[in-house]
mmCIF file of C-alpha atoms in Angstrom:
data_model
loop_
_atom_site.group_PDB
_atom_site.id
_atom_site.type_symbol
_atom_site.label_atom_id
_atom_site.label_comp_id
_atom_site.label_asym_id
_atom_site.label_seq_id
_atom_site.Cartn_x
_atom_site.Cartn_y
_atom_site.Cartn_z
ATOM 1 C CA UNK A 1 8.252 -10.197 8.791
ATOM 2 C CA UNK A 2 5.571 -8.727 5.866
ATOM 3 C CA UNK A 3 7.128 -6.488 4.038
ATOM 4 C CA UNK A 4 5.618 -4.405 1.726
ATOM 5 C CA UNK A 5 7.395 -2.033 -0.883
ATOM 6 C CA UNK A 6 5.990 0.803 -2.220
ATOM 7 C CA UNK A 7 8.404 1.700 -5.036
ATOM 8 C CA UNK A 8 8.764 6.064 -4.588
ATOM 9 C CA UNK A 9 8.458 7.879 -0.912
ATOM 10 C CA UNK A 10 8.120 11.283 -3.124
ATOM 11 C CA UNK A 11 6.925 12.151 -6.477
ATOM 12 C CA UNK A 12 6.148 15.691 -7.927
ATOM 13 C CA UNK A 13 4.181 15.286 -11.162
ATOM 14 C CA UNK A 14 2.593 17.932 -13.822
ATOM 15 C CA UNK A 15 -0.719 17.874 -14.221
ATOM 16 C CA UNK A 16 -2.125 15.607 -17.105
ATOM 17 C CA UNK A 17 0.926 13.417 -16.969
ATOM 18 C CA UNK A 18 0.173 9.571 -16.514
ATOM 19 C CA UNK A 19 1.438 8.555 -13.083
ATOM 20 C CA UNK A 20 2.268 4.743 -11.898
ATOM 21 C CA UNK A 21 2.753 3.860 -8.301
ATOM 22 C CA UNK A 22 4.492 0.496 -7.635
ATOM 23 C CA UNK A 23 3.697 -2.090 -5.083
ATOM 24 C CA UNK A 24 5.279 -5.189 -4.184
ATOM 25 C CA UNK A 25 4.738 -7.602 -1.166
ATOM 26 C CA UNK A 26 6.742 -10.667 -0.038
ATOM 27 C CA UNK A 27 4.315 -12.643 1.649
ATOM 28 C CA UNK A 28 2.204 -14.575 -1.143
ATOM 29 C CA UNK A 29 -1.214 -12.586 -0.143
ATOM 30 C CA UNK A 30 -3.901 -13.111 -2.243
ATOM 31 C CA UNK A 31 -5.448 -9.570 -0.911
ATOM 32 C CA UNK A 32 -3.793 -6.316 -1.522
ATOM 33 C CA UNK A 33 -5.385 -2.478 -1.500
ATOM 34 C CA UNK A 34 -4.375 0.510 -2.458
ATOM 35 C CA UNK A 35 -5.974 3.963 -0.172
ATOM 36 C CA UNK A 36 -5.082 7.545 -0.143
ATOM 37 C CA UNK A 37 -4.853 9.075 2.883
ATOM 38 C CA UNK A 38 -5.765 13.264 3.592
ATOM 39 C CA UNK A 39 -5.802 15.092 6.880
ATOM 40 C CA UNK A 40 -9.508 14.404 8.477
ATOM 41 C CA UNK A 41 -10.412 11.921 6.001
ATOM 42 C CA UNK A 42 -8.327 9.042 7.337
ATOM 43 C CA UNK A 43 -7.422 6.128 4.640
ATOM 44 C CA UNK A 44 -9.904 5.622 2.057
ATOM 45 C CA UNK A 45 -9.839 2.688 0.002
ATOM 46 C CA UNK A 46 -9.345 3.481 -3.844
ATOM 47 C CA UNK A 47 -9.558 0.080 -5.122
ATOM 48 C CA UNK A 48 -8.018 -3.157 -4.001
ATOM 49 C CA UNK A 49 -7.206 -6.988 -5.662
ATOM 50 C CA UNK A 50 -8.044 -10.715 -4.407
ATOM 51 C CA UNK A 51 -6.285 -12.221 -7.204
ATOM 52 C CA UNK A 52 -3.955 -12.198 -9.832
ATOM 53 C CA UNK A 53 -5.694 -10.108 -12.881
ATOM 54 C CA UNK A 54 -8.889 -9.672 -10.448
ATOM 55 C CA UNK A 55 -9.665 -6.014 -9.303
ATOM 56 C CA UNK A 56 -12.640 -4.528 -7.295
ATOM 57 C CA UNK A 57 -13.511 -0.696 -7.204
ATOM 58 C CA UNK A 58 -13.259 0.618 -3.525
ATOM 59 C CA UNK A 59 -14.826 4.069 -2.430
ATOM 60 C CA UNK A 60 -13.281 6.439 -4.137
ATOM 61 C CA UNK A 61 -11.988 4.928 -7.683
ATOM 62 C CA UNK A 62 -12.743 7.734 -10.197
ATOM 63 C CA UNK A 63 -9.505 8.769 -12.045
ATOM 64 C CA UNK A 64 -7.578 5.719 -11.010
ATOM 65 C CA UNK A 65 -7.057 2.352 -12.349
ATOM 66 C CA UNK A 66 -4.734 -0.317 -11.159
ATOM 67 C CA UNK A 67 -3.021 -3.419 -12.329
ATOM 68 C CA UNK A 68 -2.458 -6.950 -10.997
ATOM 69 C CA UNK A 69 -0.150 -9.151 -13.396
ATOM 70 C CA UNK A 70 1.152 -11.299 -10.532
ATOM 71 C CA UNK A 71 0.233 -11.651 -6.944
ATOM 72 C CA UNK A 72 2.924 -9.637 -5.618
ATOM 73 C CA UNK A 73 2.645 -6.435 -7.311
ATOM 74 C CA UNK A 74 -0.194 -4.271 -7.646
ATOM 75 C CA UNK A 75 -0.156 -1.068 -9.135
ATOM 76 C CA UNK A 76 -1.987 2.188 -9.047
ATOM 77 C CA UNK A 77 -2.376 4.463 -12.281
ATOM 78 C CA UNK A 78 -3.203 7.936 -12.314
ATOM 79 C CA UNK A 79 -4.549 8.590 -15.892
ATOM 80 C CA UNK A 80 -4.555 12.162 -15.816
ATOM 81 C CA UNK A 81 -2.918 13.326 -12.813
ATOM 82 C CA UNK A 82 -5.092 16.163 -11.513
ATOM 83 C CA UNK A 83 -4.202 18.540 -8.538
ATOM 84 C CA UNK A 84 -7.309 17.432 -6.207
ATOM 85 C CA UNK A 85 -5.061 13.855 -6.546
ATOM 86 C CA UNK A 86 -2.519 15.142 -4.263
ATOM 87 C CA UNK A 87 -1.981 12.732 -1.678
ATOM 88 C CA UNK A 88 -0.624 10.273 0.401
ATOM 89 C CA UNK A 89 -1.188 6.593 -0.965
ATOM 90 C CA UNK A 90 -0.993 4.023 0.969
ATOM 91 C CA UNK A 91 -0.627 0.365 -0.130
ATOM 92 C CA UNK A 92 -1.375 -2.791 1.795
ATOM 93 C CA UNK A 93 -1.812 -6.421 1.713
ATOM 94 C CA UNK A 94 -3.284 -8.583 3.965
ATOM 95 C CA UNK A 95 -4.701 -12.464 4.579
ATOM 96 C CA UNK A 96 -6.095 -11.001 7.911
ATOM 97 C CA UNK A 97 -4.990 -7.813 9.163
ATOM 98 C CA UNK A 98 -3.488 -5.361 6.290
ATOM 99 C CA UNK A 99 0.288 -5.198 6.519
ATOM 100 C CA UNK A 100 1.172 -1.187 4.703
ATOM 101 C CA UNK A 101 3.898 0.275 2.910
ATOM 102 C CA UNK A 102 5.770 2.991 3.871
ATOM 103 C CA UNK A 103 3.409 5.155 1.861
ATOM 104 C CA UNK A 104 3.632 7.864 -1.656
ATOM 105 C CA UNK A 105 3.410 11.160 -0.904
ATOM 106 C CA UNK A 106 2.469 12.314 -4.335
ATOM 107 C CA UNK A 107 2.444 16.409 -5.489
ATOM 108 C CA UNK A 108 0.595 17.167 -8.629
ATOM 109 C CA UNK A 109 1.492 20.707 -10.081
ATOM 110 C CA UNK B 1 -21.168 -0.900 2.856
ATOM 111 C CA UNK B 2 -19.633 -0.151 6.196
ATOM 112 C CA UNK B 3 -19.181 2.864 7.991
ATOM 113 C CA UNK B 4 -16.642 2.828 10.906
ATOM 114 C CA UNK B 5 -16.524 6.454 12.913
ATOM 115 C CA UNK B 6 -13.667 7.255 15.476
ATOM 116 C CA UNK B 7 -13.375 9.482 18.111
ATOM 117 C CA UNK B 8 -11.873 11.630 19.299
ATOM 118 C CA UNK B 9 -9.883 13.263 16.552
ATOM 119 C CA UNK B 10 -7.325 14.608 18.848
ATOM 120 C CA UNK B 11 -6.200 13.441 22.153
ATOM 121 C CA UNK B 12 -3.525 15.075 24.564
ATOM 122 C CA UNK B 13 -2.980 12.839 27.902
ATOM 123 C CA UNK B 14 -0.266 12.883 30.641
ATOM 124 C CA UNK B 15 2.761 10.761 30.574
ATOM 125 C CA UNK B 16 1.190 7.971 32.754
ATOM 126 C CA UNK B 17 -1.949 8.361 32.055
ATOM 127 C CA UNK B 18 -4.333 6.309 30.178
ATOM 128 C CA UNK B 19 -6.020 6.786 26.895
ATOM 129 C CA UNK B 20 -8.990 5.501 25.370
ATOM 130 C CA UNK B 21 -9.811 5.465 21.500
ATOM 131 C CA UNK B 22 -13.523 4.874 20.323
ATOM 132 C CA UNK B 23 -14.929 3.581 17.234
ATOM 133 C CA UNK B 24 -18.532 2.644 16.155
ATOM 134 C CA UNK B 25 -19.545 0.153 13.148
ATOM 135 C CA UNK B 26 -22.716 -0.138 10.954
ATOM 136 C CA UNK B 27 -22.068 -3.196 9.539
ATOM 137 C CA UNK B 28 -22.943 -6.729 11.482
ATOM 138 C CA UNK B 29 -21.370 -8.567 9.365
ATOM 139 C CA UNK B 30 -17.982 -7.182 10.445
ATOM 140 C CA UNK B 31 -15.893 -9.873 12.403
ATOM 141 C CA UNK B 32 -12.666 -8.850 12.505
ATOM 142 C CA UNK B 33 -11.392 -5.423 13.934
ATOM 143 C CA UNK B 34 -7.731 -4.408 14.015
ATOM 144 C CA UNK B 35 -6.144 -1.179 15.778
ATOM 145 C CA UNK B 36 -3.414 0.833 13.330
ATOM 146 C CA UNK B 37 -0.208 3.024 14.378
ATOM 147 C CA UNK B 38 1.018 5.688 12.032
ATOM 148 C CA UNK B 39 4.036 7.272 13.488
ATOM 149 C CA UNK B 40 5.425 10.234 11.438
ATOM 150 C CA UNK B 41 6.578 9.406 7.569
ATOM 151 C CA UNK B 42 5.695 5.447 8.077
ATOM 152 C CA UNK B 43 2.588 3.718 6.926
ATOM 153 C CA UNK B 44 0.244 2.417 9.225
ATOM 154 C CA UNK B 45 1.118 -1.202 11.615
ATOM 155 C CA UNK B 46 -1.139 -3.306 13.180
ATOM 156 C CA UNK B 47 -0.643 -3.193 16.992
ATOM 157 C CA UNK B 48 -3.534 -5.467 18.180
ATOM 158 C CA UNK B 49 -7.046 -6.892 17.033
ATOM 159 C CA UNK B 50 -9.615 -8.553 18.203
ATOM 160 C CA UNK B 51 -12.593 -11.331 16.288
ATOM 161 C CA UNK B 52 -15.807 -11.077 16.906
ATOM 162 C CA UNK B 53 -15.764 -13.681 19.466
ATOM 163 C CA UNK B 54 -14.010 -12.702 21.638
ATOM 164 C CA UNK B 55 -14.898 -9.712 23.813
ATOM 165 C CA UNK B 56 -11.257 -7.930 25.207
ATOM 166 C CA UNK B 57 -7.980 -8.773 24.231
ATOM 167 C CA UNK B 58 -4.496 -7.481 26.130
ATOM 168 C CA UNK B 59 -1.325 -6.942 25.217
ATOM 169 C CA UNK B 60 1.196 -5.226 27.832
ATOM 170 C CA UNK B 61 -0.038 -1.949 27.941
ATOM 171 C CA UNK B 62 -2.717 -1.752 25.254
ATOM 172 C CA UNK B 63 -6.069 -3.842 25.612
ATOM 173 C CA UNK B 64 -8.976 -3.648 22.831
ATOM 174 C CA UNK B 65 -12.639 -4.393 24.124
ATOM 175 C CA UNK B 66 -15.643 -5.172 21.319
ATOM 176 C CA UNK B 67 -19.166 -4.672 21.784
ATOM 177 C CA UNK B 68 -21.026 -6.224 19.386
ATOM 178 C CA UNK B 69 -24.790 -5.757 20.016
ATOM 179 C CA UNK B 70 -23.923 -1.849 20.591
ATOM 180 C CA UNK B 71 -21.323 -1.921 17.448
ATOM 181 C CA UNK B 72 -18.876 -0.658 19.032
ATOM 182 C CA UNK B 73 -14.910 -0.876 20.234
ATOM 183 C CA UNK B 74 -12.081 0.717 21.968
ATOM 184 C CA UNK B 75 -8.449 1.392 22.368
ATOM 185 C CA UNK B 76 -7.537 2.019 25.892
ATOM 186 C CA UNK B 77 -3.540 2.103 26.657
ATOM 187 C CA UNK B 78 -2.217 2.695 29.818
ATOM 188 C CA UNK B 79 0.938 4.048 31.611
ATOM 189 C CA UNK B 80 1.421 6.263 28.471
ATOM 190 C CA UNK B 81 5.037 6.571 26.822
ATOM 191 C CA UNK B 82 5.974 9.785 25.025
ATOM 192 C CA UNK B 83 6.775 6.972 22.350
ATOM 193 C CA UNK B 84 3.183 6.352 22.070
ATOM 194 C CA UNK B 85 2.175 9.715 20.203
ATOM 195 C CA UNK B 86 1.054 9.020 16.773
ATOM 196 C CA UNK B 87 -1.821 8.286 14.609
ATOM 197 C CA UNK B 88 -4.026 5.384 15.568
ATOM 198 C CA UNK B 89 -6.568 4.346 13.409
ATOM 199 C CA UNK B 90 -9.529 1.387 13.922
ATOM 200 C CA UNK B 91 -10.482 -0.397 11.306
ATOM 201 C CA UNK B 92 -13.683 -3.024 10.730
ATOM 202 C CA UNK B 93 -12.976 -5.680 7.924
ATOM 203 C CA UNK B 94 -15.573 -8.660 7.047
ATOM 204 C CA UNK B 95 -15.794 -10.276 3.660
ATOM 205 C CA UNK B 96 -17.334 -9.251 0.804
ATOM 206 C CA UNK B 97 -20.074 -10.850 -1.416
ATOM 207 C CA UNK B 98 -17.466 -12.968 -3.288
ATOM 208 C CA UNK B 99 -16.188 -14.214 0.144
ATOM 209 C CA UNK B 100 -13.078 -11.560 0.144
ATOM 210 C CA UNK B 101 -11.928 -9.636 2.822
ATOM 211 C CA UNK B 102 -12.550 -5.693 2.642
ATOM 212 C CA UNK B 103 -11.472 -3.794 5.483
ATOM 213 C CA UNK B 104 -12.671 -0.090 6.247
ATOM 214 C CA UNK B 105 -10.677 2.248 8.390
ATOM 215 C CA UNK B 106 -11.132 4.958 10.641
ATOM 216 C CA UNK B 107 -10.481 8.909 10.177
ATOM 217 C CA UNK B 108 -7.540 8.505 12.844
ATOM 218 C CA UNK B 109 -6.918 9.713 16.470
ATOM 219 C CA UNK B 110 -4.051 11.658 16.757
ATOM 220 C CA UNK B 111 -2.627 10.762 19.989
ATOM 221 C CA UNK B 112 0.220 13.624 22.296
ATOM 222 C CA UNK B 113 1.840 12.376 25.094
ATOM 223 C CA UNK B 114 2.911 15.231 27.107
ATOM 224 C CA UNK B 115 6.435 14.385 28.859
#
């Protein structure tokens, strides 16, 4: 089976504080996304990866960044953390359909 | 880019009874269009999907149909299971400009299944 790893379930951070969300897949997929997900707005893509070191911006990339040093891992980085960034994120990899992690639920305060 | 809308929001249904899911697409280019279950604290799985050739697919109790000339495509589950209540979300995926895949999701039908 896909797994993917996502590497915290909860975080609480303080506002302006540099966040990094970890995620790791077993399944050698070149694809891998990152969303946030909010009641009534469903999962929106923040950015996602089709390679190692290659990165595309999604819909909603302001005040993120992410990372892709090898094919499994991706990362999301909150700059800045900001309230309006509470969420849950969501990350996923795919070759077809998306295979997700068990999700962040991220609190800024 | 694309837009996918889903409807309804909210659906309450009988155990037994079926349920339908709708979605809509703007995007022609889509080909590929899987179905999503979030149950509580877990991150979305795919449960079916269907290509763009192929008009319905089944699987036990949950069957996806695709039109594509009216851009549009269902969830329909029967004999409903109290263990069916979630979150289901469609999704519409083709490939970008530099031949990657990008898929676009759904706002989610949260779906009660009254015992």
């Amino acid at each position: 089976d896909v797994k993917v790893t996502q590497s915290s379930r909860y975080l609480v951070k303080r506002t302006g504080e540099k966040v990094f969300l970890e995620c790791v897949q077993d399944m050698d997929h070149e694809n891998m996304f990152w969303y946030r997900q909010d009641p009534g707005l469903g999962l929106r893509l923040i950015y996602f990866s089709y390679d190692v070191k290659m990165k595309e911006k999604g819909d909603i990339p302001e005040g993120y960044s992410v990372s892709r040093e090898k094919k499994e891992r991706f990362s999301l980085i909150l700059e800045s953390a900001s309230t309006n960034q509470t969420s849950m994120y969501l990350c996923a990899s795919s070759r077809r359909g998306a295979f997700f992690g068990q999700g962040t639920r991220l609190t800024v305060v | 880019g694309e837009n996918v809308e889903q409807h309804p929001s909210t659906l309450s249904v009988q155990e037994g009874d079926s349920a339908v899911i709708k979605c809509t697409y703007s995007d022609s280019a889509s080909n590929y269009f899987p179905w999503y279950k979030q149950e509580l604290g877990k991150g979305p799985q795919l449960i079916i999907d269907i290509r763009s050739n192929v008009g319905e697919k089944k699987d036990q109790r949950i069957a996806v149909t695709l039109n594509k000339t009216a851009k549009h495509f269902s969830l329909h589950i029967t004999e409903t299971q109290p263990e069916d209540s979630a979150v289901y979300f469609c999704a519409a995926s083709n490939t970008n400009r530099e031949g990657y895949q990008k898929v676009t999701f759904g706002t989610g039908t949260k779906l009660q299944v009254i015992p």
